[in-house]
Amino acid sequence: MINQTIAIWDNTGYTPQANELQPTLTTYVLDYSPEMPHHDKRPAVLICPGGGYFLTSDREAEPVAMRFAAAGFHAFVLRYRTTPARHPSPLLDVSRAMWIIRENAHQWHVDTDRIAVCGFSAGAHLAGSLGVFWHQEWISKTIEMPRGINKPNALILSYPVITSGKFAHRGSFENLLGKDASRELLDSMSLELHVSKLTPPTFLWHTFDDEAVPVENSLLFANALRKQGIPFELHIYPEGQHGLSLCDKETAANYGELKDWVNHHAASWFNLCVEWLNDKAFCTTP
């Protein structure tokens, strides 16, 4: 396995501000072996951990990458800029990460037509932002990026922050846009308002009783996808708190009781997602 951490803006014409976290991309690239010729090129998953745009959670980073690697995917974890950085810094970071993956696709044996972005909570907002905004010209101009190289072929949104409206996770939007953000600015990052024919196929999962990020966030995005005719798969689990990650002991948080983090039913999301990626998503990308 090629396991390295890359400072994503080194040796580029773009420089993050001095008071911002310097974003990195950690690779979990599976070794190529001629004994397995059917894996000359593998699909990849770019992982955006959650954390309310305040931090990037370890619980939604390497453990998830290792699970995807075990399922035959190259995996990458993006530690994107969080507060005090503001929009569009995280969106530029995830665009740059996709650029790096495609730029190194030959040496890493990545199938450039099968790259998914997987996000959790606020990280899912970032993944979704790439899904709905990847084609906008201002992104490529700002970071001098070849246009379209940041396109995701599929989205995986885990208990996502989506809307800035009635069911918003206010803290995420305050960290991303500032406490005094105008309604116009908030709407500009309310993802259900920006789904288009260019948005990729999407896998969503949420729990019904999520008290931090209401389930309506996933429902709103799914409804927007339906209106545009974009294929999606949506799973709503009846029980489970916010931030379950892989729903097992390995990713249980250091607060609350262990039983609150181990959810065998919701844990099915991962295998369902892998099945969806292999059998559906990468076969139907627009």
PDB file of N, CA and C in Angstrom, residues 61-132:
ATOM      1  N   ALA A  61     -12.323   9.044   9.179  1.00  0.00           N
ATOM      2  CA  ALA A  61     -11.183   9.187   8.279  1.00  0.00           C
ATOM      3  C   ALA A  61     -10.539   7.826   8.001  1.00  0.00           C
ATOM      4  N   GLU A  62      -9.441   7.518   8.679  1.00  0.00           N
ATOM      5  CA  GLU A  62      -8.711   6.287   8.376  1.00  0.00           C
ATOM      6  C   GLU A  62      -9.533   5.008   8.519  1.00  0.00           C
ATOM      7  N   PRO A  63     -10.375   4.853   9.559  1.00  0.00           N
ATOM      8  CA  PRO A  63     -11.162   3.615   9.627  1.00  0.00           C
ATOM      9  C   PRO A  63     -12.030   3.396   8.390  1.00  0.00           C
ATOM     10  N   VAL A  64     -12.584   4.474   7.866  1.00  0.00           N
ATOM     11  CA  VAL A  64     -13.412   4.371   6.661  1.00  0.00           C
ATOM     12  C   VAL A  64     -12.543   4.043   5.451  1.00  0.00           C
ATOM     13  N   ALA A  65     -11.386   4.695   5.371  1.00  0.00           N
ATOM     14  CA  ALA A  65     -10.465   4.419   4.264  1.00  0.00           C
ATOM     15  C   ALA A  65     -10.043   2.956   4.243  1.00  0.00           C
ATOM     16  N   MET A  66      -9.759   2.404   5.413  1.00  0.00           N
ATOM     17  CA  MET A  66      -9.324   1.012   5.477  1.00  0.00           C
ATOM     18  C   MET A  66     -10.439   0.049   5.074  1.00  0.00           C
ATOM     19  N   ARG A  67     -11.672   0.395   5.406  1.00  0.00           N
ATOM     20  CA  ARG A  67     -12.798  -0.447   4.991  1.00  0.00           C
ATOM     21  C   ARG A  67     -12.960  -0.426   3.476  1.00  0.00           C
ATOM     22  N   PHE A  68     -12.831   0.748   2.884  1.00  0.00           N
ATOM     23  CA  PHE A  68     -12.934   0.813   1.427  1.00  0.00           C
ATOM     24  C   PHE A  68     -11.761   0.084   0.767  1.00  0.00           C
ATOM     25  N   ALA A  69     -10.573   0.212   1.343  1.00  0.00           N
ATOM     26  CA  ALA A  69      -9.413  -0.500   0.796  1.00  0.00           C
ATOM     27  C   ALA A  69      -9.639  -2.008   0.846  1.00  0.00           C
ATOM     28  N   ALA A  70     -10.201  -2.484   1.948  1.00  0.00           N
ATOM     29  CA  ALA A  70     -10.486  -3.917   2.082  1.00  0.00           C
ATOM     30  C   ALA A  70     -11.511  -4.384   1.059  1.00  0.00           C
ATOM     31  N   ALA A  71     -12.343  -3.457   0.583  1.00  0.00           N
ATOM     32  CA  ALA A  71     -13.357  -3.785  -0.421  1.00  0.00           C
ATOM     33  C   ALA A  71     -12.834  -3.623  -1.846  1.00  0.00           C
ATOM     34  N   GLY A  72     -11.535  -3.290  -1.986  1.00  0.00           N
ATOM     35  CA  GLY A  72     -10.935  -3.216  -3.309  1.00  0.00           C
ATOM     36  C   GLY A  72     -10.859  -1.837  -3.923  1.00  0.00           C
ATOM     37  N   PHE A  73     -11.063  -0.807  -3.123  1.00  0.00           N
ATOM     38  CA  PHE A  73     -10.999   0.571  -3.607  1.00  0.00           C
ATOM     39  C   PHE A  73      -9.710   1.240  -3.129  1.00  0.00           C
ATOM     40  N   HIS A  74      -9.101   2.036  -3.990  1.00  0.00           N
ATOM     41  CA  HIS A  74      -8.112   2.980  -3.493  1.00  0.00           C
ATOM     42  C   HIS A  74      -8.867   4.016  -2.660  1.00  0.00           C
ATOM     43  N   ALA A  75      -8.282   4.433  -1.557  1.00  0.00           N
ATOM     44  CA  ALA A  75      -8.965   5.401  -0.692  1.00  0.00           C
ATOM     45  C   ALA A  75      -8.050   6.580  -0.401  1.00  0.00           C
ATOM     46  N   PHE A  76      -8.673   7.723  -0.215  1.00  0.00           N
ATOM     47  CA  PHE A  76      -7.950   8.959   0.070  1.00  0.00           C
ATOM     48  C   PHE A  76      -8.729   9.730   1.129  1.00  0.00           C
ATOM     49  N   VAL A  77      -8.022  10.287   2.102  1.00  0.00           N
ATOM     50  CA  VAL A  77      -8.665  11.088   3.145  1.00  0.00           C
ATOM     51  C   VAL A  77      -8.201  12.532   3.014  1.00  0.00           C
ATOM     52  N   LEU A  78      -9.162  13.429   2.873  1.00  0.00           N
ATOM     53  CA  LEU A  78      -8.873  14.856   2.757  1.00  0.00           C
ATOM     54  C   LEU A  78      -9.089  15.549   4.095  1.00  0.00           C
ATOM     55  N   ARG A  79      -8.041  16.184   4.596  1.00  0.00           N
ATOM     56  CA  ARG A  79      -8.161  17.064   5.759  1.00  0.00           C
ATOM     57  C   ARG A  79      -8.267  18.486   5.205  1.00  0.00           C
ATOM     58  N   TYR A  80      -9.489  18.891   4.949  1.00  0.00           N
ATOM     59  CA  TYR A  80      -9.760  20.177   4.316  1.00  0.00           C
ATOM     60  C   TYR A  80      -9.740  21.302   5.350  1.00  0.00           C
ATOM     61  N   ARG A  81      -9.713  22.524   4.854  1.00  0.00           N
ATOM     62  CA  ARG A  81      -9.681  23.684   5.751  1.00  0.00           C
ATOM     63  C   ARG A  81     -11.025  23.872   6.457  1.00  0.00           C
ATOM     64  N   THR A  82     -10.940  24.150   7.738  1.00  0.00           N
ATOM     65  CA  THR A  82     -12.120  24.418   8.556  1.00  0.00           C
ATOM     66  C   THR A  82     -11.963  25.800   9.183  1.00  0.00           C
ATOM     67  N   THR A  83     -12.970  26.216   9.991  1.00  0.00           N
ATOM     68  CA  THR A  83     -12.916  27.541  10.591  1.00  0.00           C
ATOM     69  C   THR A  83     -11.565  27.783  11.270  1.00  0.00           C
ATOM     70  N   PRO A  84     -10.947  28.939  11.107  1.00  0.00           N
ATOM     71  CA  PRO A  84     -11.514  30.199  10.632  1.00  0.00           C
ATOM     72  C   PRO A  84     -11.605  30.353   9.119  1.00  0.00           C
ATOM     73  N   ALA A  85     -11.185  29.336   8.368  1.00  0.00           N
ATOM     74  CA  ALA A  85     -11.356  29.410   6.919  1.00  0.00           C
ATOM     75  C   ALA A  85     -12.845  29.457   6.583  1.00  0.00           C
ATOM     76  N   ARG A  86     -13.179  30.166   5.544  1.00  0.00           N
ATOM     77  CA  ARG A  86     -14.563  30.301   5.100  1.00  0.00           C
ATOM     78  C   ARG A  86     -14.690  29.797   3.665  1.00  0.00           C
ATOM     79  N   HIS A  87     -15.938  29.584   3.260  1.00  0.00           N
ATOM     80  CA  HIS A  87     -16.218  29.278   1.862  1.00  0.00           C
ATOM     81  C   HIS A  87     -15.579  30.363   0.998  1.00  0.00           C
ATOM     82  N   PRO A  88     -14.895  29.999  -0.101  1.00  0.00           N
ATOM     83  CA  PRO A  88     -14.899  28.686  -0.762  1.00  0.00           C
ATOM     84  C   PRO A  88     -13.704  27.786  -0.435  1.00  0.00           C
ATOM     85  N   SER A  89     -12.969  28.080   0.643  1.00  0.00           N
ATOM     86  CA  SER A  89     -11.739  27.325   0.910  1.00  0.00           C
ATOM     87  C   SER A  89     -11.934  25.807   0.898  1.00  0.00           C
ATOM     88  N   PRO A  90     -12.924  25.246   1.631  1.00  0.00           N
ATOM     89  CA  PRO A  90     -13.075  23.781   1.596  1.00  0.00           C
ATOM     90  C   PRO A  90     -13.402  23.239   0.202  1.00  0.00           C
ATOM     91  N   LEU A  91     -14.209  23.974  -0.544  1.00  0.00           N
ATOM     92  CA  LEU A  91     -14.576  23.524  -1.888  1.00  0.00           C
ATOM     93  C   LEU A  91     -13.366  23.532  -2.820  1.00  0.00           C
ATOM     94  N   LEU A  92     -12.500  24.509  -2.660  1.00  0.00           N
ATOM     95  CA  LEU A  92     -11.265  24.524  -3.445  1.00  0.00           C
ATOM     96  C   LEU A  92     -10.366  23.356  -3.053  1.00  0.00           C
ATOM     97  N   ASP A  93     -10.341  23.033  -1.754  1.00  0.00           N
ATOM     98  CA  ASP A  93      -9.521  21.913  -1.285  1.00  0.00           C
ATOM     99  C   ASP A  93      -9.981  20.588  -1.883  1.00  0.00           C
ATOM    100  N   VAL A  94     -11.283  20.339  -1.871  1.00  0.00           N
ATOM    101  CA  VAL A  94     -11.764  19.058  -2.388  1.00  0.00           C
ATOM    102  C   VAL A  94     -11.596  18.999  -3.908  1.00  0.00           C
ATOM    103  N   SER A  95     -11.696  20.136  -4.581  1.00  0.00           N
ATOM    104  CA  SER A  95     -11.426  20.168  -6.019  1.00  0.00           C
ATOM    105  C   SER A  95      -9.963  19.843  -6.299  1.00  0.00           C
ATOM    106  N   ARG A  96      -9.077  20.424  -5.505  1.00  0.00           N
ATOM    107  CA  ARG A  96      -7.646  20.147  -5.666  1.00  0.00           C
ATOM    108  C   ARG A  96      -7.343  18.674  -5.384  1.00  0.00           C
ATOM    109  N   ALA A  97      -7.994  18.103  -4.386  1.00  0.00           N
ATOM    110  CA  ALA A  97      -7.774  16.689  -4.070  1.00  0.00           C
ATOM    111  C   ALA A  97      -8.157  15.794  -5.247  1.00  0.00           C
ATOM    112  N   MET A  98      -9.304  16.082  -5.865  1.00  0.00           N
ATOM    113  CA  MET A  98      -9.708  15.310  -7.043  1.00  0.00           C
ATOM    114  C   MET A  98      -8.707  15.487  -8.178  1.00  0.00           C
ATOM    115  N   TRP A  99      -8.204  16.684  -8.326  1.00  0.00           N
ATOM    116  CA  TRP A  99      -7.202  16.982  -9.351  1.00  0.00           C
ATOM    117  C   TRP A  99      -5.950  16.131  -9.112  1.00  0.00           C
ATOM    118  N   ILE A 100      -5.489  16.073  -7.871  1.00  0.00           N
ATOM    119  CA  ILE A 100      -4.297  15.287  -7.545  1.00  0.00           C
ATOM    120  C   ILE A 100      -4.518  13.811  -7.863  1.00  0.00           C
ATOM    121  N   ILE A 101      -5.685  13.292  -7.504  1.00  0.00           N
ATOM    122  CA  ILE A 101      -5.965  11.873  -7.759  1.00  0.00           C
ATOM    123  C   ILE A 101      -5.934  11.580  -9.254  1.00  0.00           C
ATOM    124  N   ARG A 102      -6.579  12.411 -10.041  1.00  0.00           N
ATOM    125  CA  ARG A 102      -6.596  12.172 -11.489  1.00  0.00           C
ATOM    126  C   ARG A 102      -5.222  12.436 -12.106  1.00  0.00           C
ATOM    127  N   GLU A 103      -4.490  13.395 -11.566  1.00  0.00           N
ATOM    128  CA  GLU A 103      -3.157  13.714 -12.074  1.00  0.00           C
ATOM    129  C   GLU A 103      -2.190  12.545 -11.865  1.00  0.00           C
ATOM    130  N   ASN A 104      -2.415  11.775 -10.810  1.00  0.00           N
ATOM    131  CA  ASN A 104      -1.544  10.645 -10.477  1.00  0.00           C
ATOM    132  C   ASN A 104      -2.189   9.295 -10.783  1.00  0.00           C
ATOM    133  N   ALA A 105      -3.232   9.317 -11.576  1.00  0.00           N
ATOM    134  CA  ALA A 105      -4.017   8.103 -11.822  1.00  0.00           C
ATOM    135  C   ALA A 105      -3.191   6.980 -12.429  1.00  0.00           C
ATOM    136  N   HIS A 106      -2.266   7.317 -13.308  1.00  0.00           N
ATOM    137  CA  HIS A 106      -1.477   6.265 -13.964  1.00  0.00           C
ATOM    138  C   HIS A 106      -0.600   5.534 -12.954  1.00  0.00           C
ATOM    139  N   GLN A 107       0.160   6.273 -12.159  1.00  0.00           N
ATOM    140  CA  GLN A 107       1.066   5.610 -11.215  1.00  0.00           C
ATOM    141  C   GLN A 107       0.328   4.954 -10.060  1.00  0.00           C
ATOM    142  N   TRP A 108      -0.862   5.459  -9.727  1.00  0.00           N
ATOM    143  CA  TRP A 108      -1.646   4.865  -8.642  1.00  0.00           C
ATOM    144  C   TRP A 108      -2.654   3.827  -9.144  1.00  0.00           C
ATOM    145  N   HIS A 109      -2.729   3.634 -10.454  1.00  0.00           N
ATOM    146  CA  HIS A 109      -3.654   2.657 -11.049  1.00  0.00           C
ATOM    147  C   HIS A 109      -5.109   2.963 -10.662  1.00  0.00           C
ATOM    148  N   VAL A 110      -5.493   4.216 -10.831  1.00  0.00           N
ATOM    149  CA  VAL A 110      -6.857   4.657 -10.536  1.00  0.00           C
ATOM    150  C   VAL A 110      -7.666   4.706 -11.824  1.00  0.00           C
ATOM    151  N   ASP A 111      -8.860   4.162 -11.787  1.00  0.00           N
ATOM    152  CA  ASP A 111      -9.806   4.290 -12.892  1.00  0.00           C
ATOM    153  C   ASP A 111     -10.454   5.668 -12.783  1.00  0.00           C
ATOM    154  N   THR A 112     -10.090   6.569 -13.655  1.00  0.00           N
ATOM    155  CA  THR A 112     -10.534   7.962 -13.541  1.00  0.00           C
ATOM    156  C   THR A 112     -12.015   8.156 -13.822  1.00  0.00           C
ATOM    157  N   ASP A 113     -12.680   7.127 -14.321  1.00  0.00           N
ATOM    158  CA  ASP A 113     -14.122   7.212 -14.536  1.00  0.00           C
ATOM    159  C   ASP A 113     -14.913   6.631 -13.371  1.00  0.00           C
ATOM    160  N   ARG A 114     -14.195   6.211 -12.329  1.00  0.00           N
ATOM    161  CA  ARG A 114     -14.870   5.611 -11.171  1.00  0.00           C
ATOM    162  C   ARG A 114     -14.268   6.158  -9.872  1.00  0.00           C
ATOM    163  N   ILE A 115     -14.466   7.445  -9.655  1.00  0.00           N
ATOM    164  CA  ILE A 115     -13.991   8.089  -8.429  1.00  0.00           C
ATOM    165  C   ILE A 115     -15.195   8.676  -7.697  1.00  0.00           C
ATOM    166  N   ALA A 116     -15.454   8.171  -6.519  1.00  0.00           N
ATOM    167  CA  ALA A 116     -16.559   8.659  -5.684  1.00  0.00           C
ATOM    168  C   ALA A 116     -16.017   9.576  -4.600  1.00  0.00           C
ATOM    169  N   VAL A 117     -16.861  10.477  -4.140  1.00  0.00           N
ATOM    170  CA  VAL A 117     -16.540  11.309  -2.982  1.00  0.00           C
ATOM    171  C   VAL A 117     -17.494  10.929  -1.867  1.00  0.00           C
ATOM    172  N   CYS A 118     -16.936  10.574  -0.719  1.00  0.00           N
ATOM    173  CA  CYS A 118     -17.715  10.114   0.429  1.00  0.00           C
ATOM    174  C   CYS A 118     -17.550  11.101   1.575  1.00  0.00           C
ATOM    175  N   GLY A 119     -18.657  11.657   2.051  1.00  0.00           N
ATOM    176  CA  GLY A 119     -18.591  12.620   3.146  1.00  0.00           C
ATOM    177  C   GLY A 119     -19.515  12.258   4.282  1.00  0.00           C
ATOM    178  N   PHE A 120     -19.170  12.756   5.454  1.00  0.00           N
ATOM    179  CA  PHE A 120     -19.948  12.526   6.666  1.00  0.00           C
ATOM    180  C   PHE A 120     -20.336  13.872   7.270  1.00  0.00           C
ATOM    181  N   SER A 121     -21.634  14.057   7.539  1.00  0.00           N
ATOM    182  CA  SER A 121     -22.124  15.270   8.207  1.00  0.00           C
ATOM    183  C   SER A 121     -21.690  16.522   7.429  1.00  0.00           C
ATOM    184  N   ALA A 122     -20.904  17.415   8.042  1.00  0.00           N
ATOM    185  CA  ALA A 122     -20.436  18.586   7.302  1.00  0.00           C
ATOM    186  C   ALA A 122     -19.511  18.182   6.160  1.00  0.00           C
ATOM    187  N   GLY A 123     -18.777  17.084   6.342  1.00  0.00           N
ATOM    188  CA  GLY A 123     -17.968  16.567   5.242  1.00  0.00           C
ATOM    189  C   GLY A 123     -18.820  16.100   4.078  1.00  0.00           C
ATOM    190  N   ALA A 124     -20.044  15.647   4.381  1.00  0.00           N
ATOM    191  CA  ALA A 124     -20.983  15.293   3.317  1.00  0.00           C
ATOM    192  C   ALA A 124     -21.515  16.544   2.633  1.00  0.00           C
ATOM    193  N   HIS A 125     -21.617  17.642   3.383  1.00  0.00           N
ATOM    194  CA  HIS A 125     -21.969  18.912   2.736  1.00  0.00           C
ATOM    195  C   HIS A 125     -20.885  19.307   1.744  1.00  0.00           C
ATOM    196  N   LEU A 126     -19.630  19.099   2.127  1.00  0.00           N
ATOM    197  CA  LEU A 126     -18.533  19.405   1.216  1.00  0.00           C
ATOM    198  C   LEU A 126     -18.553  18.480   0.005  1.00  0.00           C
ATOM    199  N   ALA A 127     -18.755  17.185   0.240  1.00  0.00           N
ATOM    200  CA  ALA A 127     -18.849  16.244  -0.879  1.00  0.00           C
ATOM    201  C   ALA A 127     -20.004  16.615  -1.799  1.00  0.00           C
ATOM    202  N   GLY A 128     -21.150  16.951  -1.196  1.00  0.00           N
ATOM    203  CA  GLY A 128     -22.302  17.366  -1.985  1.00  0.00           C
ATOM    204  C   GLY A 128     -22.059  18.667  -2.723  1.00  0.00           C
ATOM    205  N   SER A 129     -21.308  19.569  -2.103  1.00  0.00           N
ATOM    206  CA  SER A 129     -20.969  20.835  -2.768  1.00  0.00           C
ATOM    207  C   SER A 129     -20.165  20.576  -4.032  1.00  0.00           C
ATOM    208  N   LEU A 130     -19.206  19.658  -3.941  1.00  0.00           N
ATOM    209  CA  LEU A 130     -18.465  19.301  -5.146  1.00  0.00           C
ATOM    210  C   LEU A 130     -19.410  18.698  -6.176  1.00  0.00           C
ATOM    211  N   GLY A 131     -20.349  17.882  -5.711  1.00  0.00           N
ATOM    212  CA  GLY A 131     -21.288  17.248  -6.626  1.00  0.00           C
ATOM    213  C   GLY A 131     -22.159  18.215  -7.397  1.00  0.00           C
ATOM    214  N   VAL A 132     -22.529  19.322  -6.764  1.00  0.00           N
ATOM    215  CA  VAL A 132     -23.426  20.266  -7.446  1.00  0.00           C
ATOM    216  C   VAL A 132     -22.692  21.447  -8.082  1.00  0.00           C
TER     217      VAL A 132
END
